[in-house]
mmCIF file of C-alpha atoms in Angstrom:
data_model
loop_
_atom_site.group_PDB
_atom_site.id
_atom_site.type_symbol
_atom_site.label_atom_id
_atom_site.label_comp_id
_atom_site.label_asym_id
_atom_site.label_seq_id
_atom_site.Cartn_x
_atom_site.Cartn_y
_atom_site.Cartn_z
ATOM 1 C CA UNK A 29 0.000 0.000 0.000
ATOM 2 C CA UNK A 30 1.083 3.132 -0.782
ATOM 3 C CA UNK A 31 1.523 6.278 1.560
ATOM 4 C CA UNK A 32 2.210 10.400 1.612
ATOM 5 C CA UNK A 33 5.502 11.019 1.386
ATOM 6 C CA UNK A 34 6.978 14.433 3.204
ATOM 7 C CA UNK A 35 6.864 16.223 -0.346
ATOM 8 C CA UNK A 36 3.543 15.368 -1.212
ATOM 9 C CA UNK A 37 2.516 16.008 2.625
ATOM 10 C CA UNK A 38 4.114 19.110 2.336
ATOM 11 C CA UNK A 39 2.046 20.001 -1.066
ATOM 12 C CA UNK A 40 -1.045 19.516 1.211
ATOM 13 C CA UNK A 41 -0.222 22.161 3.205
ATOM 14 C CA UNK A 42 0.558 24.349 0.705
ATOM 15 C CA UNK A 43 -3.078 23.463 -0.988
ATOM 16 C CA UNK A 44 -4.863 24.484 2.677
ATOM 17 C CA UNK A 45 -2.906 27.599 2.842
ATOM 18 C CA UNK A 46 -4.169 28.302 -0.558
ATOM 19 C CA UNK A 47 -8.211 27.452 -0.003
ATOM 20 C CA UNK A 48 -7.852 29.738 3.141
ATOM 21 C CA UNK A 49 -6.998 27.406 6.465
ATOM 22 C CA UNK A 50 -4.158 30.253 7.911
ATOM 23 C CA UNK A 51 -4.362 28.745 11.192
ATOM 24 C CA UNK A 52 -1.379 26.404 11.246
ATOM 25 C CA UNK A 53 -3.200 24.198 13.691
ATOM 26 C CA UNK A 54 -6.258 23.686 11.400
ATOM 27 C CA UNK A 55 -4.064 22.914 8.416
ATOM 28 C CA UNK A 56 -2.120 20.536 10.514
ATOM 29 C CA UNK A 57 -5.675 18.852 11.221
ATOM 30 C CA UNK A 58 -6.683 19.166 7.584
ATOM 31 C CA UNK A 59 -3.549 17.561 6.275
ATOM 32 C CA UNK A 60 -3.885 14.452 8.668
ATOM 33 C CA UNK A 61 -7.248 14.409 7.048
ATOM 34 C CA UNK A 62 -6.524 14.946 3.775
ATOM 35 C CA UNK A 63 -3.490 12.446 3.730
ATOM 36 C CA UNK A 64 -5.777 9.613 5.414
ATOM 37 C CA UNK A 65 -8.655 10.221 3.051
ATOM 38 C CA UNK A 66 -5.847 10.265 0.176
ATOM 39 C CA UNK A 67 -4.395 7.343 1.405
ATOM 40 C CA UNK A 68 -7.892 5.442 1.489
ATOM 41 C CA UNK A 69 -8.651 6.206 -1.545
ATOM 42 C CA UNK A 70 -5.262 4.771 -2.881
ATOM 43 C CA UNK A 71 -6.681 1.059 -1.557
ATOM 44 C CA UNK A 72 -9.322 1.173 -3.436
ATOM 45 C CA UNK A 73 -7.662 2.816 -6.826
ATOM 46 C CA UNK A 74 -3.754 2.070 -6.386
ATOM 47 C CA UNK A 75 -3.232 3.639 -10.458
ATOM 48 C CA UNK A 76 -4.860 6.924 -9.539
ATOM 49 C CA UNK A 77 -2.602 9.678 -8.610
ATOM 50 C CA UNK A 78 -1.734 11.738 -5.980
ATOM 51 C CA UNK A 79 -3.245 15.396 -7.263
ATOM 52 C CA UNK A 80 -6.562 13.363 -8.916
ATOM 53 C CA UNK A 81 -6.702 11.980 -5.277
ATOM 54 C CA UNK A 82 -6.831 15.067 -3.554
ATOM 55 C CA UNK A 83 -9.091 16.702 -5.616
ATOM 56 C CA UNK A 84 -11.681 13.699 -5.099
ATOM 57 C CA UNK A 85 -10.813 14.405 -1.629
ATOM 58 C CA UNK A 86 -11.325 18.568 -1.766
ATOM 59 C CA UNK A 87 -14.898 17.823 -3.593
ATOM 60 C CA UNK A 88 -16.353 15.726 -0.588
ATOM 61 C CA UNK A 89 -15.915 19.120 1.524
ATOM 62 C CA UNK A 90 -19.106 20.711 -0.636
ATOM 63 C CA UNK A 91 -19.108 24.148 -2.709
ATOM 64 C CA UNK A 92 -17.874 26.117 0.045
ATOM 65 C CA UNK A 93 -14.362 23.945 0.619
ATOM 66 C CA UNK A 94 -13.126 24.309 3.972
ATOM 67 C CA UNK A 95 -15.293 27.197 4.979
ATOM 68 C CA UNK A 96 -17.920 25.115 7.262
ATOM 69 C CA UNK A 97 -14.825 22.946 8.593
ATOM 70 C CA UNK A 98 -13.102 26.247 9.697
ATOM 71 C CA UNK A 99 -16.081 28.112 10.743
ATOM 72 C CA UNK A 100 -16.615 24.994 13.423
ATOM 73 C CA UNK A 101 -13.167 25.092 14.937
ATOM 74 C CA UNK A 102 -13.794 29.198 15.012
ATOM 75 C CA UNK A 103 -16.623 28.718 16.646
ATOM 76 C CA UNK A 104 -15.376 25.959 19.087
ATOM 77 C CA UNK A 105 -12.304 28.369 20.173
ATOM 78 C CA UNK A 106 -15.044 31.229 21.108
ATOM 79 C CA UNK A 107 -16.918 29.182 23.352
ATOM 80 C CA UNK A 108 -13.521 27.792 25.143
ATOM 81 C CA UNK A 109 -12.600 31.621 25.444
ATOM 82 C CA UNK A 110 -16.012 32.868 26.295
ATOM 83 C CA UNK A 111 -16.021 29.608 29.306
ATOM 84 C CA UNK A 112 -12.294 30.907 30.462
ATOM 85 C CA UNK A 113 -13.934 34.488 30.753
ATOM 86 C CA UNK A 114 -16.928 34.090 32.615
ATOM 87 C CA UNK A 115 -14.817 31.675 34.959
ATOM 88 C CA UNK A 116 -12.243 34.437 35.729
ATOM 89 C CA UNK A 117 -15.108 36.632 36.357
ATOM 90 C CA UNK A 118 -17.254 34.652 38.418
ATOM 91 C CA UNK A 119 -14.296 33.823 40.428
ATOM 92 C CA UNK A 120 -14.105 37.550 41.296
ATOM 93 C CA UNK A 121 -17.169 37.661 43.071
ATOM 94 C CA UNK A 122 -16.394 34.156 45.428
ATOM 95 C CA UNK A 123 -14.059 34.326 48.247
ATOM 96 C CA UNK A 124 -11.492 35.978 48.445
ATOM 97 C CA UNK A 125 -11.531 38.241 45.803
ATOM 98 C CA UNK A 126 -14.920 39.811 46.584
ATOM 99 C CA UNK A 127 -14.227 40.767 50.445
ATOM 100 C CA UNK A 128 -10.794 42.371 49.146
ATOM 101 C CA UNK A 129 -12.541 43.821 46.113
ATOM 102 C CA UNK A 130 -15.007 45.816 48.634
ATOM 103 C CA UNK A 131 -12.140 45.970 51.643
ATOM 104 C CA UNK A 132 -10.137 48.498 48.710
ATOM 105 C CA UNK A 133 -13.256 50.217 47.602
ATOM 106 C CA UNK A 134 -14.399 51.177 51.141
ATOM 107 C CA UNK A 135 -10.606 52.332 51.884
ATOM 108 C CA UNK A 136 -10.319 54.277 48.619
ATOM 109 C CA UNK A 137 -12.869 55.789 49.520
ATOM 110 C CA UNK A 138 -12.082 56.797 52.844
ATOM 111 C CA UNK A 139 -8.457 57.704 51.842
ATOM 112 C CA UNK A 140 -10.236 59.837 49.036
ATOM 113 C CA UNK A 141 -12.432 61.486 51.689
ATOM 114 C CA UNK A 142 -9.260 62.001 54.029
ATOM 115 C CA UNK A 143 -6.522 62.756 51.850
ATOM 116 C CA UNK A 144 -8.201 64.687 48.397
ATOM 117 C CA UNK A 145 -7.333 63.366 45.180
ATOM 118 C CA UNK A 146 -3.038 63.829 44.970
ATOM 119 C CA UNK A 147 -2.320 61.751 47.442
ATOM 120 C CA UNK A 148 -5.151 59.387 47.203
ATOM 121 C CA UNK A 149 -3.540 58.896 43.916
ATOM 122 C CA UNK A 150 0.013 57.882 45.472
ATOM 123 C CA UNK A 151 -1.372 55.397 48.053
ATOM 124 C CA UNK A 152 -3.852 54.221 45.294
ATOM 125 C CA UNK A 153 -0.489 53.747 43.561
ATOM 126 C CA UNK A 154 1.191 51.812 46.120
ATOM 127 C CA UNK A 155 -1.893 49.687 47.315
ATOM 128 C CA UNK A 156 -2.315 48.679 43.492
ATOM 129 C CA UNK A 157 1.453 47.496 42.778
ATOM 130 C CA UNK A 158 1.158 45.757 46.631
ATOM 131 C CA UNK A 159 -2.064 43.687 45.660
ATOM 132 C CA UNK A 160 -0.896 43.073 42.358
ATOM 133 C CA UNK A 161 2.675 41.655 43.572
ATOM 134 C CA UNK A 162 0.546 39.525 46.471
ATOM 135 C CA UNK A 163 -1.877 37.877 42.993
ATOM 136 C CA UNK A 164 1.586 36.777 41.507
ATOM 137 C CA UNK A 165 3.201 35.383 44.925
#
């Protein structure tokens, strides 16, 4: 049985960069695709080569190529980040974070009422550069 070699691999990825995967992920996932598809195809129809393979290949993606095969792995990325948002902001509002959260608001405040706005600004400053250095310990 025959299989891809590097060149011809390589050719794949240069025929997903051209029918718009950019992401080299997705091509790296198209490819593996593409060269098992290929490869299947070969065990049925040894004679037929490797471009007339590919191209039987490319048509069983539809009119719109890769399009809907991209648009899924988009749209699968935007839900992952939209799940790692809303956890980092949820987690704001659990303790600790919300008791600090109000602790500074409450003493800005009070500093703000005490001091007037310069040197609420300083200790603002310095409280903001102390929490931030506590986060990364």
């Amino acid at each position: 049985m025959r299989t891809i070699s590097n060149s011809e691999y390589q050719l794949l990825t240069v025929f997903c960069s051209k029918h718009g995967v950019k992401y080299y992920d997705l091509q790296v996932e198209l490819n593996d695709h593409l060269a098992n598809a290929i490869e299947a195809i070969w065990e049925s129809q040894p004679k037929i080569s490797f471009e007339q393979a590919l191209e039987q290949v490319y048509q069983g993606f539809g009119k719109t190529g890769f399009r809907a095969f991209i648009k899924s792995k988009e749209e699968a990325c935007q839900r992952k980040a939209n799940k790692l948002f809303w956890n980092a902001f949820i987690s704001f509002f659990k303790w600790p974070h919300a008791v600090l959260t109000i602790l500074l608001v409450v003493l800005y405040t009070l500093m703000y009422l005490k001091l007037g706005i310069p040197a609420l600004l300083l200790v603002m400053n310095a409280l903001t550069v102390s929490i931030l250095l506590l986060n990364i310990i």
